[in-house]
PDB file of C-alpha atoms in Angstrom:
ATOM      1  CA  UNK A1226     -21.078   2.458  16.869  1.00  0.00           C
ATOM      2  CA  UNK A1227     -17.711   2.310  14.853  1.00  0.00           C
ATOM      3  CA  UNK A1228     -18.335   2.601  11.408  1.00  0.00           C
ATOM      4  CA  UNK A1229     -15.296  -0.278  10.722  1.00  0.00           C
ATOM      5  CA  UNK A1230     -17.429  -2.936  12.854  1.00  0.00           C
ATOM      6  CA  UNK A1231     -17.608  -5.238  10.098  1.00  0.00           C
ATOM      7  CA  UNK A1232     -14.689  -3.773   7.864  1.00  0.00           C
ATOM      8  CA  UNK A1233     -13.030  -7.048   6.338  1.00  0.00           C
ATOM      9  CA  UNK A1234     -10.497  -6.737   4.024  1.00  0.00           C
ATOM     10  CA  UNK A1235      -9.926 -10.171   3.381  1.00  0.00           C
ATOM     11  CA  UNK A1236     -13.501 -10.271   2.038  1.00  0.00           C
ATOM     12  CA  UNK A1237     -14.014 -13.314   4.784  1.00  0.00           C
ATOM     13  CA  UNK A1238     -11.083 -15.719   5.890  1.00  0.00           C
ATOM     14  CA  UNK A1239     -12.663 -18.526   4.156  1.00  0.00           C
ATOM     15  CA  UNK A1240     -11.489 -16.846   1.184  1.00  0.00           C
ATOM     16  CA  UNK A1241      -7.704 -15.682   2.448  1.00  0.00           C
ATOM     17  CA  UNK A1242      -6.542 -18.719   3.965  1.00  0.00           C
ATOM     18  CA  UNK A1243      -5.455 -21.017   1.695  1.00  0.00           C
ATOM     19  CA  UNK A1244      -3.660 -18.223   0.057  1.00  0.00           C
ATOM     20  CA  UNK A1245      -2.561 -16.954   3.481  1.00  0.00           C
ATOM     21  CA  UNK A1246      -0.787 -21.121   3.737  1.00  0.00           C
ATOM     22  CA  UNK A1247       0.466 -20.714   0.871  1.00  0.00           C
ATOM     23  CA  UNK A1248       2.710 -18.058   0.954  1.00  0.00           C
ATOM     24  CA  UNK A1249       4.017 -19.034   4.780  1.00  0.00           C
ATOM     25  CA  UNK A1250       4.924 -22.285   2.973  1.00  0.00           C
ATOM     26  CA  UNK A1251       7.031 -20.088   0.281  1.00  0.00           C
ATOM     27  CA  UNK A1252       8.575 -18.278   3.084  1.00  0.00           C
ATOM     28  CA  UNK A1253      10.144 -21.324   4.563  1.00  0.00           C
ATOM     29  CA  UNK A1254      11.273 -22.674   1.311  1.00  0.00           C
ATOM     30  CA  UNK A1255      13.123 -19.586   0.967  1.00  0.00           C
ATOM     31  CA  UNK A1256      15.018 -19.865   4.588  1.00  0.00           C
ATOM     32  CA  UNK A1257      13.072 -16.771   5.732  1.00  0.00           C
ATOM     33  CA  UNK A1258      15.701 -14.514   3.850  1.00  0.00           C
ATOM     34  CA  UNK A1259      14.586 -10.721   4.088  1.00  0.00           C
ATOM     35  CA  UNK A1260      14.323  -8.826   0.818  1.00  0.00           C
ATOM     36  CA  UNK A1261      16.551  -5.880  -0.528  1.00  0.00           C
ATOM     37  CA  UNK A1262      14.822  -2.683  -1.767  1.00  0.00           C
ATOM     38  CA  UNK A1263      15.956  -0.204  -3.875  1.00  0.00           C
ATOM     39  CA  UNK A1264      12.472   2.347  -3.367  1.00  0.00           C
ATOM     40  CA  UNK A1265       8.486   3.067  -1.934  1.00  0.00           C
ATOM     41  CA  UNK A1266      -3.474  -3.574   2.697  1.00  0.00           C
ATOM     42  CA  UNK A1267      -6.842  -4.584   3.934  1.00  0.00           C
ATOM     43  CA  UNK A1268      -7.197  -7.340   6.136  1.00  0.00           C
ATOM     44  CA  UNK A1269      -9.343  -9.066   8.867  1.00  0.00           C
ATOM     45  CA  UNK A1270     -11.224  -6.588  10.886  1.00  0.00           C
ATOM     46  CA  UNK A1271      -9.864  -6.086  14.684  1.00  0.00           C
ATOM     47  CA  UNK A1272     -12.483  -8.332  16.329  1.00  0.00           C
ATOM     48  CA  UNK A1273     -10.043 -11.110  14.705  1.00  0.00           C
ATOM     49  CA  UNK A1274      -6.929  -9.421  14.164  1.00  0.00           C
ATOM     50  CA  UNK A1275      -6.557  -6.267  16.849  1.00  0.00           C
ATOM     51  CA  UNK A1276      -4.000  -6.642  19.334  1.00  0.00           C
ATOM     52  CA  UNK A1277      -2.850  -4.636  22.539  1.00  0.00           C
ATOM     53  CA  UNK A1278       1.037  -4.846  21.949  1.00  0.00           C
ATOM     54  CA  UNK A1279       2.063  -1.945  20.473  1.00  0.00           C
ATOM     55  CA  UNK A1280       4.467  -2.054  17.350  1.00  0.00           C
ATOM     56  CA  UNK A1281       8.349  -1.824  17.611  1.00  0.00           C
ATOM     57  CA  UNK A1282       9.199   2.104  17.755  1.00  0.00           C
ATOM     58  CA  UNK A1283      10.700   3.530  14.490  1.00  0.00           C
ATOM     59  CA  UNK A1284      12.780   6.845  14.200  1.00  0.00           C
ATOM     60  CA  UNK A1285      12.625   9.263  11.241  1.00  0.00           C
ATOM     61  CA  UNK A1286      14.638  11.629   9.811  1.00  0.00           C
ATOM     62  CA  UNK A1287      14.535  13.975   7.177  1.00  0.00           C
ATOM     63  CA  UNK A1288      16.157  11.813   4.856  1.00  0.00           C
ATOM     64  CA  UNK A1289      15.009   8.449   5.522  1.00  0.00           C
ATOM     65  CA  UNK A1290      13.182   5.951   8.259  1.00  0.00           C
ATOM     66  CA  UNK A1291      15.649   4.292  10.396  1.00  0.00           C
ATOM     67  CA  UNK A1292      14.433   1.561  12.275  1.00  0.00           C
ATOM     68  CA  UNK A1293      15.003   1.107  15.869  1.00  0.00           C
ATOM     69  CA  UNK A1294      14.991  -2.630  15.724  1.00  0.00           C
ATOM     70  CA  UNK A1295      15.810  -5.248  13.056  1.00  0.00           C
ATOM     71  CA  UNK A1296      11.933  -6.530  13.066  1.00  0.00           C
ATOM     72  CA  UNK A1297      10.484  -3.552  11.862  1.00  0.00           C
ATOM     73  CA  UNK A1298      13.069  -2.372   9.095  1.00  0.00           C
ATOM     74  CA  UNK A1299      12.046  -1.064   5.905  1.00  0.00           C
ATOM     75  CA  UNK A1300      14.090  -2.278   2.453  1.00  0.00           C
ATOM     76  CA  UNK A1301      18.168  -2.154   3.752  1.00  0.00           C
ATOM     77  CA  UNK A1302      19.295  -0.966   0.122  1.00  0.00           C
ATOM     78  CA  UNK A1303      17.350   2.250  -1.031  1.00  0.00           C
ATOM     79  CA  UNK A1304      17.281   5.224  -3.426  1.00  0.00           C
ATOM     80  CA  UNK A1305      17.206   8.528  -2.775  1.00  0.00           C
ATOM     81  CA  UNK A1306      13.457   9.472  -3.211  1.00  0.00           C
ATOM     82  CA  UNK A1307      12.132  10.651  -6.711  1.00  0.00           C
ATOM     83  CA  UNK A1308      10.501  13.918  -6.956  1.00  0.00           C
ATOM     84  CA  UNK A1309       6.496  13.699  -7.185  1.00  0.00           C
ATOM     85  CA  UNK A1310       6.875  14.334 -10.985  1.00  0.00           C
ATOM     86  CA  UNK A1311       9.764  12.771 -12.301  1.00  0.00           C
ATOM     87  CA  UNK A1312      10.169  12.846 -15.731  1.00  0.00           C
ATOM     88  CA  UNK A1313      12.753  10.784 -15.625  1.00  0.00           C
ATOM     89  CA  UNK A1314      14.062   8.909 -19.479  1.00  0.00           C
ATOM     90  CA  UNK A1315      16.946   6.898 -18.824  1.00  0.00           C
ATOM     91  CA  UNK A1316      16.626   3.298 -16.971  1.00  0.00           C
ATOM     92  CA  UNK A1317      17.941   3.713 -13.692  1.00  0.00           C
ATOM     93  CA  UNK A1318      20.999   0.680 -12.759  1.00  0.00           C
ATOM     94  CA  UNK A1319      19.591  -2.780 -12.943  1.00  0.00           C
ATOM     95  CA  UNK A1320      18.201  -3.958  -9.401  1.00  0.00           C
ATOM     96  CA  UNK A1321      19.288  -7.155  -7.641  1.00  0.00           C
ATOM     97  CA  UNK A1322      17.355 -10.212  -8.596  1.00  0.00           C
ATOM     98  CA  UNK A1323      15.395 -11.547  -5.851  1.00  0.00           C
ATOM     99  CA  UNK A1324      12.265 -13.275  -4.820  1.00  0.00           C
ATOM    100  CA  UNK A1325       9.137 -11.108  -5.644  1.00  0.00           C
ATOM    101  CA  UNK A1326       6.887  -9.328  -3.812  1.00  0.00           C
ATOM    102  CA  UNK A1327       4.497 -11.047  -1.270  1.00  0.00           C
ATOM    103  CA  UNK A1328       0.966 -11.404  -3.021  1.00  0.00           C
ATOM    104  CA  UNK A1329      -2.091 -10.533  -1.096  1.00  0.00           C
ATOM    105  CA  UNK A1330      -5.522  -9.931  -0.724  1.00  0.00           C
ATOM    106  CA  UNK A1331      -6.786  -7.035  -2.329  1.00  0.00           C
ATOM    107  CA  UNK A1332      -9.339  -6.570  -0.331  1.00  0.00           C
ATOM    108  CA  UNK A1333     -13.070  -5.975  -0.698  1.00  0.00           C
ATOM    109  CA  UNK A1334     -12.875  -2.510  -1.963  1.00  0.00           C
ATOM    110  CA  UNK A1335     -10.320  -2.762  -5.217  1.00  0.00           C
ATOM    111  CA  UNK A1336     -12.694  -1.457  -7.812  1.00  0.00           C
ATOM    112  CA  UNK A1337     -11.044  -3.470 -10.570  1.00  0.00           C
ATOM    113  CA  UNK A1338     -14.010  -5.324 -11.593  1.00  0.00           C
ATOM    114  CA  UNK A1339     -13.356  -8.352  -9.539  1.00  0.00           C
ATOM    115  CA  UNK A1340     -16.135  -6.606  -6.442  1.00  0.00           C
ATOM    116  CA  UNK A1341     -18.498  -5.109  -8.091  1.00  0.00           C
ATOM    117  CA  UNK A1342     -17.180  -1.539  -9.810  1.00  0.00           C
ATOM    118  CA  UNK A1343     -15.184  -0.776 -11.826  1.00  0.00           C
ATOM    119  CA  UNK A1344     -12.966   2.251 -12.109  1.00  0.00           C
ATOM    120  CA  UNK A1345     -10.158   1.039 -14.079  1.00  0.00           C
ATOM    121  CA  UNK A1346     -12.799   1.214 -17.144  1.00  0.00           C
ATOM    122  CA  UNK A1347     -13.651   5.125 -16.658  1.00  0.00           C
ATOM    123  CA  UNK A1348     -12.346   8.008 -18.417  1.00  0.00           C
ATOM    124  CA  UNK A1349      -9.621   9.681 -16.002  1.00  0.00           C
ATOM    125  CA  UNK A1350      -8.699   6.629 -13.894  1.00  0.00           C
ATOM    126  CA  UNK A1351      -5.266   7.023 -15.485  1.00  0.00           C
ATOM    127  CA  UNK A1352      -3.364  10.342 -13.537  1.00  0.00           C
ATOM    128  CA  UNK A1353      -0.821  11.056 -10.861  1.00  0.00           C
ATOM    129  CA  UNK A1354      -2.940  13.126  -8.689  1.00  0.00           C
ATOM    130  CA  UNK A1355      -5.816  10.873  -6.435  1.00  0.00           C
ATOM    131  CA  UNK A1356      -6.457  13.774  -3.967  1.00  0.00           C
ATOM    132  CA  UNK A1357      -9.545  14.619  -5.899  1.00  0.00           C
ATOM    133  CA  UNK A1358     -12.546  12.358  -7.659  1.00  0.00           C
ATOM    134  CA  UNK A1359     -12.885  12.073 -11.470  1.00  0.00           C
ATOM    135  CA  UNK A1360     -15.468  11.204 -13.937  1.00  0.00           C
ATOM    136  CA  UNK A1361     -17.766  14.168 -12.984  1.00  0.00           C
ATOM    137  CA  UNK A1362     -16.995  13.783  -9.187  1.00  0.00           C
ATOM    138  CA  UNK A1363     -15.763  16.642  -7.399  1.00  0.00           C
ATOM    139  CA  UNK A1364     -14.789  16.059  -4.161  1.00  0.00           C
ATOM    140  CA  UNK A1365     -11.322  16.255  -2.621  1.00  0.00           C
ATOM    141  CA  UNK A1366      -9.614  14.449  -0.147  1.00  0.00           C
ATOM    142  CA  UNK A1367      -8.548  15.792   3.217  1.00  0.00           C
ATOM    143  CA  UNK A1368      -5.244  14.664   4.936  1.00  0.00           C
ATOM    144  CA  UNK A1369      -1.366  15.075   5.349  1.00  0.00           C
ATOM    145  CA  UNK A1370       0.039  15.255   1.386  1.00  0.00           C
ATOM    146  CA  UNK A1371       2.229  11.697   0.301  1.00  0.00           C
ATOM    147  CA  UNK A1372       3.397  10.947  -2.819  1.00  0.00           C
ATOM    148  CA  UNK A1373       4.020   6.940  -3.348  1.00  0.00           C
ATOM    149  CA  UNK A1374       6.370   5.913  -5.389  1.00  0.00           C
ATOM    150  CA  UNK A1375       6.827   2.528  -6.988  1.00  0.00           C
ATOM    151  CA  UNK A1376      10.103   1.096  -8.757  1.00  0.00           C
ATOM    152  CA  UNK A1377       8.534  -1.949 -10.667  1.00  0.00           C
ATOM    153  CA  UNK A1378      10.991  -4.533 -11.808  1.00  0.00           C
ATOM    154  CA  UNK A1379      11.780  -7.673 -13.102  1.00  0.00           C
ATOM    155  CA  UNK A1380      12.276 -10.386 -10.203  1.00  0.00           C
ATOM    156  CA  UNK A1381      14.561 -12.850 -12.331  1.00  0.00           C
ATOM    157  CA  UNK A1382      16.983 -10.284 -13.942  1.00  0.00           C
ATOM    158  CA  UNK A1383      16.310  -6.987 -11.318  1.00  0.00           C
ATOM    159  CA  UNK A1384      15.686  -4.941 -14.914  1.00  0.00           C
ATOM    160  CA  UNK A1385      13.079  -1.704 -14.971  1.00  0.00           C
ATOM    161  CA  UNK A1386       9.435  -3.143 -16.611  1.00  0.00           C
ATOM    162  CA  UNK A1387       8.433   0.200 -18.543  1.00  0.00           C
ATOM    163  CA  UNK A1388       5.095   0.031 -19.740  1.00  0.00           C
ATOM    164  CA  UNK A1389       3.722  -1.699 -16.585  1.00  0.00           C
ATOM    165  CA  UNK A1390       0.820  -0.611 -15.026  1.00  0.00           C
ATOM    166  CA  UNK A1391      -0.195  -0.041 -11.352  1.00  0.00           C
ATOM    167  CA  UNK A1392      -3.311   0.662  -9.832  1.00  0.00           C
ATOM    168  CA  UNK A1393      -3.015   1.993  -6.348  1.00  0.00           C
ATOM    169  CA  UNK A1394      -5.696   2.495  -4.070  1.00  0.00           C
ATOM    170  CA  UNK A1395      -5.844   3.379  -0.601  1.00  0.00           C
ATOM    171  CA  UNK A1396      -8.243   4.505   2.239  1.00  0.00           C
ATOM    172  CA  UNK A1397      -9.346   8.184   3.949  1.00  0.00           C
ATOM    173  CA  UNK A1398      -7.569  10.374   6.613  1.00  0.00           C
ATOM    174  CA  UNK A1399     -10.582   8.637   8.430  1.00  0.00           C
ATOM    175  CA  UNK A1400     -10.060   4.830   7.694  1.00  0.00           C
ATOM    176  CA  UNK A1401     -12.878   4.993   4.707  1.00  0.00           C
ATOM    177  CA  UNK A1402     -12.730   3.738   0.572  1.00  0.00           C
ATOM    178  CA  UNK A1403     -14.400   5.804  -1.765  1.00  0.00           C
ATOM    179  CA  UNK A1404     -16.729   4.195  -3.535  1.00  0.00           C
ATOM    180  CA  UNK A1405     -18.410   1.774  -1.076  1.00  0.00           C
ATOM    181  CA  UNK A1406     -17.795   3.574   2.179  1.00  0.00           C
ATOM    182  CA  UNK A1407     -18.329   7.423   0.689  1.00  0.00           C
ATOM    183  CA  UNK A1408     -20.359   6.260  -2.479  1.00  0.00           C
ATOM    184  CA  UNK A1409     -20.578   9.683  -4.000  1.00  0.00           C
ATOM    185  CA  UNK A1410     -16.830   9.873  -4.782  1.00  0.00           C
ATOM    186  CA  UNK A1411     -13.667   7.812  -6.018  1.00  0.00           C
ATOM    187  CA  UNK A1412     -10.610   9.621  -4.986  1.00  0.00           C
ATOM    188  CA  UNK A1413      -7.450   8.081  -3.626  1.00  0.00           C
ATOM    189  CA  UNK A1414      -7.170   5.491  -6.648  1.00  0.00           C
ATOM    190  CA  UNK A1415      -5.641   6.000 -10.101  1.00  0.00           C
ATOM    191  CA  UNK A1416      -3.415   4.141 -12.097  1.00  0.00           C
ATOM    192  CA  UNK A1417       0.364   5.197 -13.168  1.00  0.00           C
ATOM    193  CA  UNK A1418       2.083   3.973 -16.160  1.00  0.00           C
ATOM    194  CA  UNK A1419       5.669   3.395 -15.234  1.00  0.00           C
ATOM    195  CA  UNK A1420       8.438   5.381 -16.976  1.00  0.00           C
ATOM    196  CA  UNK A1421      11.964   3.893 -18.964  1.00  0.00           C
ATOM    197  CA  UNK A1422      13.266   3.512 -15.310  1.00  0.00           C
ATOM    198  CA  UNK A1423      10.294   1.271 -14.059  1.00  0.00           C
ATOM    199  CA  UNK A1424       9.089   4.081 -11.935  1.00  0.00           C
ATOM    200  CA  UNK A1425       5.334   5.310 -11.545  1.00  0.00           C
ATOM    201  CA  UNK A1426       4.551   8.101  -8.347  1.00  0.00           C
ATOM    202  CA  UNK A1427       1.052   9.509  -7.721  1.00  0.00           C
ATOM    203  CA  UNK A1428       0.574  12.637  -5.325  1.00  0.00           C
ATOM    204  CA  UNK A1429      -2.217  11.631  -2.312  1.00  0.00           C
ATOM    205  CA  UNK A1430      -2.769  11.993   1.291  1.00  0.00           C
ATOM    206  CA  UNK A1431      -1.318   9.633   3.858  1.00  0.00           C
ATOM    207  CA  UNK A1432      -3.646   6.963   4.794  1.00  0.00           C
ATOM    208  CA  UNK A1433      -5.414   6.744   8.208  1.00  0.00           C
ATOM    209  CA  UNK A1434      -5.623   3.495  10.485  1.00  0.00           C
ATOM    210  CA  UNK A1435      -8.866   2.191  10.616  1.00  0.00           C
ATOM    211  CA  UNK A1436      -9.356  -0.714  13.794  1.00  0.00           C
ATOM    212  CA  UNK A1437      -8.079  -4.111  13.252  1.00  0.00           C
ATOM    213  CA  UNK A1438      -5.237  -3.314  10.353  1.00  0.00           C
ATOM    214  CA  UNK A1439      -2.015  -2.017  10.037  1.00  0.00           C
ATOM    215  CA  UNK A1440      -1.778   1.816   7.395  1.00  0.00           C
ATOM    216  CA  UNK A1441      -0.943   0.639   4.229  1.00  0.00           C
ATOM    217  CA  UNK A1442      -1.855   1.222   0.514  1.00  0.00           C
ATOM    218  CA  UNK A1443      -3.070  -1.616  -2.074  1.00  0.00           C
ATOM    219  CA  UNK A1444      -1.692  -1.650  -5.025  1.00  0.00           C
ATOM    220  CA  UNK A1445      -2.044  -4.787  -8.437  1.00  0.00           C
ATOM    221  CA  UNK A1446       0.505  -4.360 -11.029  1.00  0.00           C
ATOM    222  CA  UNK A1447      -0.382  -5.136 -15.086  1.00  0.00           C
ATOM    223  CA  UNK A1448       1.856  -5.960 -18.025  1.00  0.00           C
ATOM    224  CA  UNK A1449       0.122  -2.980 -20.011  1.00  0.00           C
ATOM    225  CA  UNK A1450      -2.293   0.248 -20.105  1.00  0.00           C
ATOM    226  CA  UNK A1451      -4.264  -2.250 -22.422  1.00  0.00           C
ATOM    227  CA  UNK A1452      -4.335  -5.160 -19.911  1.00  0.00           C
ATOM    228  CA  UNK A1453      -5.428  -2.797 -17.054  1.00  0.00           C
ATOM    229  CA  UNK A1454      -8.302  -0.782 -18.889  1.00  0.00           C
ATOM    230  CA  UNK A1455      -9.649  -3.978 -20.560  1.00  0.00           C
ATOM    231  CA  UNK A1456     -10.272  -6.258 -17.854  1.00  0.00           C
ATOM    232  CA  UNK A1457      -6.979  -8.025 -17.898  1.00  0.00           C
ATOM    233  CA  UNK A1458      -5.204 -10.434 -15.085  1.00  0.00           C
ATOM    234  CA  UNK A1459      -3.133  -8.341 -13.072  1.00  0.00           C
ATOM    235  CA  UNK A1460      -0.125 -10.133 -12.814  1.00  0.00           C
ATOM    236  CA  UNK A1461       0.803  -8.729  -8.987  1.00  0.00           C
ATOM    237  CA  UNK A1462      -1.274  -7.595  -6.140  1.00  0.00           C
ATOM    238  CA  UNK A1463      -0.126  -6.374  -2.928  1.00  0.00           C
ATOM    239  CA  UNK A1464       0.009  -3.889  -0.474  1.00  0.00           C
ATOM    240  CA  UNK A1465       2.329  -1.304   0.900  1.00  0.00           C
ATOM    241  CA  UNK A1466       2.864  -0.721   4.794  1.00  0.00           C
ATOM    242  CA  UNK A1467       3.846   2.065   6.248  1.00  0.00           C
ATOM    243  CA  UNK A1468       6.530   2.644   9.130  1.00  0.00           C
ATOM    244  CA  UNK A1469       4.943   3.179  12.715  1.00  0.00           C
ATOM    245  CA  UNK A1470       7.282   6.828  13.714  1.00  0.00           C
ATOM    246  CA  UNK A1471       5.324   8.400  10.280  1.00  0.00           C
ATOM    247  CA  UNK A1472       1.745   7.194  10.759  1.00  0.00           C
ATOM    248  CA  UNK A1473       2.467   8.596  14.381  1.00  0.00           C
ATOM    249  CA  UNK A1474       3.805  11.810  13.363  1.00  0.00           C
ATOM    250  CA  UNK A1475       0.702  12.050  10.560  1.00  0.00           C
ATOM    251  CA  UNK A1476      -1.867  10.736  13.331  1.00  0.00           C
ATOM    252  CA  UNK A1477      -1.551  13.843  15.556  1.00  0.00           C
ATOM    253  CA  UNK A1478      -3.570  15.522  12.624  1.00  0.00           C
ATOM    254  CA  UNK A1479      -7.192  16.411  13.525  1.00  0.00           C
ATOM    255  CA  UNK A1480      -8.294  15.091  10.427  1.00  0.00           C
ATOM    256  CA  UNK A1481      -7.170  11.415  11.293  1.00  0.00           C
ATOM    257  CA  UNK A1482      -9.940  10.677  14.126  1.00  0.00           C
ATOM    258  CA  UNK A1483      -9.337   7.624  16.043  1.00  0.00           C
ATOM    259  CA  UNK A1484      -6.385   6.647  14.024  1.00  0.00           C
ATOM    260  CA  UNK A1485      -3.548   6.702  16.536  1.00  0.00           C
ATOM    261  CA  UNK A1486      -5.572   5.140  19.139  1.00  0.00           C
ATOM    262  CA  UNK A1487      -6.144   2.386  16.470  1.00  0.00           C
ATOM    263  CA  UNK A1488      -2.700   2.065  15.954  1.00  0.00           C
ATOM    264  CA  UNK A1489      -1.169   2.338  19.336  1.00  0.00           C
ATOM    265  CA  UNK A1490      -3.153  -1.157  19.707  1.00  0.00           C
ATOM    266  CA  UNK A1491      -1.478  -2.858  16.544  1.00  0.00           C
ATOM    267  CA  UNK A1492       1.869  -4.386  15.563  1.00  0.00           C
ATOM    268  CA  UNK A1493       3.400  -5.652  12.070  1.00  0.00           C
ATOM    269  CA  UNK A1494       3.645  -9.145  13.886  1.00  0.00           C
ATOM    270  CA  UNK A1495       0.044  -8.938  14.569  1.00  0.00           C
ATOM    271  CA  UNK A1496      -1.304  -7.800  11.750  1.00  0.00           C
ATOM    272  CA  UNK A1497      -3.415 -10.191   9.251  1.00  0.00           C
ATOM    273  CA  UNK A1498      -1.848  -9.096   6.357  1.00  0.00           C
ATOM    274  CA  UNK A1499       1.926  -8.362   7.205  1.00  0.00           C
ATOM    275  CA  UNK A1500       2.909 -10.585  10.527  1.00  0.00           C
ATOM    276  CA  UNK A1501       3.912 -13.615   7.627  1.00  0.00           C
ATOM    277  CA  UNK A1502       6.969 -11.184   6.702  1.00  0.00           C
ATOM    278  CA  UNK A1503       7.154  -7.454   5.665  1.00  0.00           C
ATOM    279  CA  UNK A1504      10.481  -6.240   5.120  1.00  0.00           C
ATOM    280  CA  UNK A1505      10.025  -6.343   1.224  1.00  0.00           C
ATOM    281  CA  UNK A1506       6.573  -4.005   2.197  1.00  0.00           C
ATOM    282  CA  UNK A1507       7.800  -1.620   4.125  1.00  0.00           C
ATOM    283  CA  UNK A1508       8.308   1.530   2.451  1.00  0.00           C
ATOM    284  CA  UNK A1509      11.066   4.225   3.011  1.00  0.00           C
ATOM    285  CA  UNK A1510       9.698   7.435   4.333  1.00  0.00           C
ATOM    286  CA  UNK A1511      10.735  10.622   4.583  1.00  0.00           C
ATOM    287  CA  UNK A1512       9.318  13.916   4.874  1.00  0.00           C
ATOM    288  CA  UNK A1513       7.488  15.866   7.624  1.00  0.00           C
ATOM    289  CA  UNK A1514       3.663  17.080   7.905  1.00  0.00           C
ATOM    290  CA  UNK A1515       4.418  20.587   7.359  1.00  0.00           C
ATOM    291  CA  UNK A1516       6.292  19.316   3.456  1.00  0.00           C
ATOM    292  CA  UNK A1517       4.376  16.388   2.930  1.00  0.00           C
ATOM    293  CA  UNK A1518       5.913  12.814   3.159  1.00  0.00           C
ATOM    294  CA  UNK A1519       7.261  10.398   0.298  1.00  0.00           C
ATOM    295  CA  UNK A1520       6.954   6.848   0.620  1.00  0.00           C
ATOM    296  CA  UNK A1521       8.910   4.981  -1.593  1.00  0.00           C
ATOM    297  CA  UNK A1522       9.055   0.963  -2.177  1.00  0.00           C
ATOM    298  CA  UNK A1523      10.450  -1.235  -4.628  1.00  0.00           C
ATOM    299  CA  UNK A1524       8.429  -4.179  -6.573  1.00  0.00           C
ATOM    300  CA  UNK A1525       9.967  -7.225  -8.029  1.00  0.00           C
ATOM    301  CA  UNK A1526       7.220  -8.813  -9.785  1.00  0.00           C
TER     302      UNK A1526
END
């Protein structure tokens, strides 16, 4: 029996659609203009959302992800790619303004409170390293190393936000989320306080493809440290997809089960979460599985 039978992401589609509307009626209000980037999901489960066409092939190199077709481009203006532990002081150049980043679901394992637990409350939650649990958990994390990286800016003016706060969360090498799926730990989330240049990277493993939904990462974005660890509003949530030549490069890993067969039967237009529009999602990659890979994606919030 697959373990991601009744995996939904969207929590049910009674709950997603109206938000789902919403956001393909911004879209055409805005002409369907793609997004610029400057740097680095769950949905409905595949017995709603799988499909057989296979998404547009991607090339890498070591530098960054060039898409082999306009459709599945990541962000056409882009960085070079911080180092996992920046320490970086200045504010980097001021970004161009532009509409902000899609929101979506986050899903019905974001352990902010809003399903049930809450890690953004514990002791430790706030670190750059997810690979292992915290709290008195001990496990680690098996899978090829990523750092994300996440420029967070200002929509209106394209200016750094230092101070913000982002909670990232993502699933196992396997397709699982700690806490509800593997109850014993909580790897693979944290939250990152972004630096003078808007900029927050954690260290993790690159996410499997569990059936029915396209690799990506979740991630909610708050005003403050305070807002975050107090049960405020985040004021962005969203997710992060991932360009199909790295998840199959990763997916070749033992440790990654039935992932490329999962994603040899998905697409970016087919997917519940990103076939509305994902060039402002997709994040740069570079890297290889022998150095790790960096995924970097900028967020105008």
């Amino acid at each position: 029996m697959d373990i991601h039978s009744d995996h939904d992401d969207h929590g049910g589609l009674d709950r997603d659609l109206p938000h789902l509307l919403d956001r393909r009626q911004a879209l055409r209000w805005m002409g369907g203009v793609s997004l610029a980037g400057l740097l680095v999901a769950c949905g409905l489960d595949g017995d709603s959302a799988e499909s057989s066409s296979p998404a547009p092939a991607t090339t890498t190199t070591p530098a960054t992800t060039t898409p082999a077709a306009p459709a599945a481009t990541s962000s056409t203006t882009q960085l070079t790619a911080l180092t996992p532990d920046t320490t970086t002081t200045a504010p980097t150049d001021t970004a161009a303004p532009g509409a902000e980043i899609p929101d979506e679901t986050a899903g019905p394992f974001p352990a902010d409170g809003s399903n049930g637990p809450n890690v953004l409350a514990d002791d430790g939650v706030v670190r750059a390293d997810l690979t292992t649990s915290f709290g008195g958990l001990t496990g680690t994390a098996d899978g090829v190393p990523a750092v994300f990286q996440l420029a967070i800016v200002d929509a209106a003016s394209g200016t750094p936000l230092p101070g913000a706060v982002v909670y990232l969360w993502h699933c196992t090498a396997d397709g699982r989320y700690s806490i509800y799926e593997i109850a014993d730990e909580n790897y693979l989330r944290g939250a990152g306080v972004a630096d003078d240049a808007g900029r927050v990277a954690f260290t993790s493993v690159f996410p499997g493809c569990y059936r029915g939904r396209w690799p990506h990462c979740h991630f909610e974005v708050y005003p403050s440290l305070a807002e975050a660890t107090s049960g405020g509003t985040a004021i962005k949530t969203s997710q992060l997809a991932l360009p199909q030549a790295d998840c199959e490069v990763v997916y070749t890993d033992p440790s990654y089960g039935n992932s490329a067969a999962n994603l040899a039967r998905l697409s970016l237009d087919t997917d519940n979460v990103f076939r509305d529009g994902w060039s402002e999602q997709l994040a740069t990659v570079a890297g290889s599985t022998d150095e790790g890979f960096t995924a970097s994606l900028l967020v105008r919030v």
